[in-house]
PDB file of C-alpha atoms in Angstrom:
ATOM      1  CA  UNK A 141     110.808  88.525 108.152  1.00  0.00           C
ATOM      2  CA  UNK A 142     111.124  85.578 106.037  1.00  0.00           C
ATOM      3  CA  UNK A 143     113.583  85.213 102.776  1.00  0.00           C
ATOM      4  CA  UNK A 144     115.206  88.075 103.811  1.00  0.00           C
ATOM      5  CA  UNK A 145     119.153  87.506 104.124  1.00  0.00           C
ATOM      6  CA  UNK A 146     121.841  89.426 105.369  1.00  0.00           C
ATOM      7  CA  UNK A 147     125.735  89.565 104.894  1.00  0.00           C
ATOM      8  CA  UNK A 148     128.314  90.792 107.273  1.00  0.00           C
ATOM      9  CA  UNK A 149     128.300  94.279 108.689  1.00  0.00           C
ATOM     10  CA  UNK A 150     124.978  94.940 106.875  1.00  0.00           C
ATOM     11  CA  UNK A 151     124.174  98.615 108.561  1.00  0.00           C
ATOM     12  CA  UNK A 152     120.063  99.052 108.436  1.00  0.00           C
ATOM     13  CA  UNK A 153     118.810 102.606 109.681  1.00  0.00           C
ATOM     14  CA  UNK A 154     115.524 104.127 111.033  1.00  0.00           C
ATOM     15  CA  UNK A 155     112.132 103.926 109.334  1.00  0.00           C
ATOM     16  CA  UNK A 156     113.343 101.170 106.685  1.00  0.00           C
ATOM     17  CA  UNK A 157     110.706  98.958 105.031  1.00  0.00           C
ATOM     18  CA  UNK A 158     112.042  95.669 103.529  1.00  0.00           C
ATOM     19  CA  UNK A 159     109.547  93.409 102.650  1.00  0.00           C
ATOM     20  CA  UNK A 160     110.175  90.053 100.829  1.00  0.00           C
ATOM     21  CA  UNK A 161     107.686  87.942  98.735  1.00  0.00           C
ATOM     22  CA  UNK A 162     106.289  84.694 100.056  1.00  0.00           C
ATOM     23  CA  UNK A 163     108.278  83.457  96.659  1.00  0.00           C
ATOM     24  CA  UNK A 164     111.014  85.882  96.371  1.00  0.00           C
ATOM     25  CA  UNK A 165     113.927  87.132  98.366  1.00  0.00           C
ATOM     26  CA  UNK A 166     116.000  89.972  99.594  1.00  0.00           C
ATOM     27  CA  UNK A 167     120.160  89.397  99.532  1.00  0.00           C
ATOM     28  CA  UNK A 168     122.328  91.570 101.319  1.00  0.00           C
ATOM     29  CA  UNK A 169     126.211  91.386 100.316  1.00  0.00           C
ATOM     30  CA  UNK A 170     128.708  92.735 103.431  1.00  0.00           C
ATOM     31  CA  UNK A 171     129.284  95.423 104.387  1.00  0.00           C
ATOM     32  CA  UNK A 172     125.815  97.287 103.143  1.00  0.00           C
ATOM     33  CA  UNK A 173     124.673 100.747 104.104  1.00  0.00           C
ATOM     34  CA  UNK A 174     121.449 101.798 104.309  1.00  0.00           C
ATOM     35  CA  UNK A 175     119.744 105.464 104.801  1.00  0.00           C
ATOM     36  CA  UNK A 176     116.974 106.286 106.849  1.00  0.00           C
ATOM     37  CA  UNK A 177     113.433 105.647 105.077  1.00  0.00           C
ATOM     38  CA  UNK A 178     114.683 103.767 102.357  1.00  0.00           C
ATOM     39  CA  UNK A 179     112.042 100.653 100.519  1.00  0.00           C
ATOM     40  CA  UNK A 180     113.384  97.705  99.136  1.00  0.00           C
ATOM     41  CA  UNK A 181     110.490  95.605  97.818  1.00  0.00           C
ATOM     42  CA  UNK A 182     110.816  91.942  96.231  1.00  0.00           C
ATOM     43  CA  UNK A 183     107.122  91.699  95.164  1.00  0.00           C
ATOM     44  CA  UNK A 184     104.393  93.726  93.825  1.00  0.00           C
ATOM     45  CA  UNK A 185     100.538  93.581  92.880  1.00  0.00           C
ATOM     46  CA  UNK A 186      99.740  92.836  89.322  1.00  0.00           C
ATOM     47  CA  UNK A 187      97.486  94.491  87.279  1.00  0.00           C
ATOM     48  CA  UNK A 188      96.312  92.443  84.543  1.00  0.00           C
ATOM     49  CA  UNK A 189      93.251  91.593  85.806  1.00  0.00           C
ATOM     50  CA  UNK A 190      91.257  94.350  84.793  1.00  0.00           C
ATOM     51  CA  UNK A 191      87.647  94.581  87.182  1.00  0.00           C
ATOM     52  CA  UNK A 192      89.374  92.813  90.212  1.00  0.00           C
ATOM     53  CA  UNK A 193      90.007  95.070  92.886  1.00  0.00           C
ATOM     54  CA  UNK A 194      93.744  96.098  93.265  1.00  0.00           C
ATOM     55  CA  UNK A 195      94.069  94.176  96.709  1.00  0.00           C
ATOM     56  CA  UNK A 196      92.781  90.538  95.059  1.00  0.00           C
ATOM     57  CA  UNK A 197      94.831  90.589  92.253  1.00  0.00           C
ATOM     58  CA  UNK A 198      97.950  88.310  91.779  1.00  0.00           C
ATOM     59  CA  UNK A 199     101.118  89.457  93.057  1.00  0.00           C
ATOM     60  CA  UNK A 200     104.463  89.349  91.335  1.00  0.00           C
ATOM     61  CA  UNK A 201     107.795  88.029  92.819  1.00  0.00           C
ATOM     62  CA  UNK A 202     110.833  88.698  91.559  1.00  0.00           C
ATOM     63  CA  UNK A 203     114.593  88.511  92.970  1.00  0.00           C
ATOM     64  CA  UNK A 204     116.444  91.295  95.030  1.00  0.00           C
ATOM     65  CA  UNK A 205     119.742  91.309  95.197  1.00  0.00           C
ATOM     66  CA  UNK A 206     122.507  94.009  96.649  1.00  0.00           C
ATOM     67  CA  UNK A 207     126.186  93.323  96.177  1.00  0.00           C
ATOM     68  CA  UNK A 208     128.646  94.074  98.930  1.00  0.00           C
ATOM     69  CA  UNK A 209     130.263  97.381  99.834  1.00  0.00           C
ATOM     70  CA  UNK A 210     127.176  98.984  98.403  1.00  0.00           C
ATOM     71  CA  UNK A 211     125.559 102.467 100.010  1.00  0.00           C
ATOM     72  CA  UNK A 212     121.805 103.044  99.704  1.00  0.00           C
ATOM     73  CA  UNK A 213     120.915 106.902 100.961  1.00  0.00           C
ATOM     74  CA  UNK A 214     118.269 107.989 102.366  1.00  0.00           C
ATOM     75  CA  UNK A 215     114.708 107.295 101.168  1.00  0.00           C
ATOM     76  CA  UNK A 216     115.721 105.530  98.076  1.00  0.00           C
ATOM     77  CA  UNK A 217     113.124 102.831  96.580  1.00  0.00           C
ATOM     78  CA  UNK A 218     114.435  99.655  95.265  1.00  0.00           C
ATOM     79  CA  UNK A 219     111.611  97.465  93.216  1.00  0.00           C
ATOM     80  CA  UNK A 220     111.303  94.267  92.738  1.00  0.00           C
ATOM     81  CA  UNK A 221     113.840  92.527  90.610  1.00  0.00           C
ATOM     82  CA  UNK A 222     116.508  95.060  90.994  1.00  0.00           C
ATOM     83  CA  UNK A 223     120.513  93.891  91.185  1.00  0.00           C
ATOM     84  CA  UNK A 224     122.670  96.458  92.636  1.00  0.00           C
ATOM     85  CA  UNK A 225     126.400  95.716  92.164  1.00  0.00           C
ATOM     86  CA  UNK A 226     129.323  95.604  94.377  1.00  0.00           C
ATOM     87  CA  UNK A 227     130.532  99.001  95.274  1.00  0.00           C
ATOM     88  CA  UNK A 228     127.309 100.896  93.489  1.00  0.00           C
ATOM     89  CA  UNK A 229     126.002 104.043  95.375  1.00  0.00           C
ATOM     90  CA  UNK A 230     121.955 104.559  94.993  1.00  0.00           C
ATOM     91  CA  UNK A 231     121.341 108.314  95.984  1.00  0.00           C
ATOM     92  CA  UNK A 232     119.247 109.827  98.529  1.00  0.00           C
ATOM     93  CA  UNK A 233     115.397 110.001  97.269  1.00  0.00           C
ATOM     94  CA  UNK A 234     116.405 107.762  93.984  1.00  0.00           C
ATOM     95  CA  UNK A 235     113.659 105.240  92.467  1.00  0.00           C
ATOM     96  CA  UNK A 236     115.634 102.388  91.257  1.00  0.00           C
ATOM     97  CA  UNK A 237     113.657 100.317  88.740  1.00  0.00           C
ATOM     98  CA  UNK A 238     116.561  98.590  86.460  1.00  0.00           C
ATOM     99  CA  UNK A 239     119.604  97.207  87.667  1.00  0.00           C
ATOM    100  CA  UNK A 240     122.360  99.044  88.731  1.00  0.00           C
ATOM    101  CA  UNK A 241     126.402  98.179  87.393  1.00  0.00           C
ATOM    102  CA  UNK A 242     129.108  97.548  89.778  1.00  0.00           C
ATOM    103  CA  UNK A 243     130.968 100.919  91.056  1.00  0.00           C
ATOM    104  CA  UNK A 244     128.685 103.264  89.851  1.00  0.00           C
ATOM    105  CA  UNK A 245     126.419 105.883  91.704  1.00  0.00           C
ATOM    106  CA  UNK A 246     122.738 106.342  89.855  1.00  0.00           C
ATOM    107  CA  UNK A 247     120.157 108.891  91.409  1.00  0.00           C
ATOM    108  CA  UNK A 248     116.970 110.302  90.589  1.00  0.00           C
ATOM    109  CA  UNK A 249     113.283 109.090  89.710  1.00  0.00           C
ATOM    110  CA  UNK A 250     113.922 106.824  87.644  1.00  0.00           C
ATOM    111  CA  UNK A 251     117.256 106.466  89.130  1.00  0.00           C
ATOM    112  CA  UNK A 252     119.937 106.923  86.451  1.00  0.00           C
ATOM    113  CA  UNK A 253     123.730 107.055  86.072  1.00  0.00           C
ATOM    114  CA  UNK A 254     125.421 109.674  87.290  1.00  0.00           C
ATOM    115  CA  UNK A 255     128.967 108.739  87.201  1.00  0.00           C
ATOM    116  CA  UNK A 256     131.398 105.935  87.916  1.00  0.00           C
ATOM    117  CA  UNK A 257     133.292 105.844  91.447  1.00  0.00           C
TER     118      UNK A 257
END
């Protein structure tokens, strides 16, 4: 896939969907784990455009980015936009939809902090 880049030791499991924007990109630090079934999304459908069908309307691009030494569990959903820091653990099943601070582990839906490592 295009605009999608990758660090060192970047660990991508099972059933993973990462899909990039035709103007956007996915950035991998090293040393990145990722869970089984987990999104990471760098564009989206708008919806402004009230009485066009969902699948016409304009899409929006925006910037992922995911430090280094970071751990993304299982089934989590990263949208577009989204910085995850160095050293920042996303739990299993999260929905991450604002960034997320160096060294600290956020879970749930919306993902929030839970503590700092």
């Amino acid at each position: 896939e295009k605009n999608i880049y990758l660090g060192d030791n970047v660990r991508i499991t099972m059933d993973c969907c990462i899909w990039a924007g035709d103007t956007s990109k996915i950035t991998f630090g090293d040393n990145v784990l990722v869970g089984p079934g987990v999104k990471i999304m760098s564009t989206n459908h708008g919806t402004e455009n009230n009485g066009v069908p969902m699948v016409y309307q304009d899409r929006i691009n925006e910037d992922v980015i995911i430090g280094s030494d970071v751990w993304i569990g299982s089934n989590a959903v990263i949208l577009k936009g989204i910085k995850i820091g160095d050293g920042a653990i996303v739990a299993a099943g999260a929905v991450v939809t604002k960034d997320v601070a160096p060294y600290t582990i956020v879970g749930g839906c919306p993902a929030k902090y839970i503590k700092t490592r």
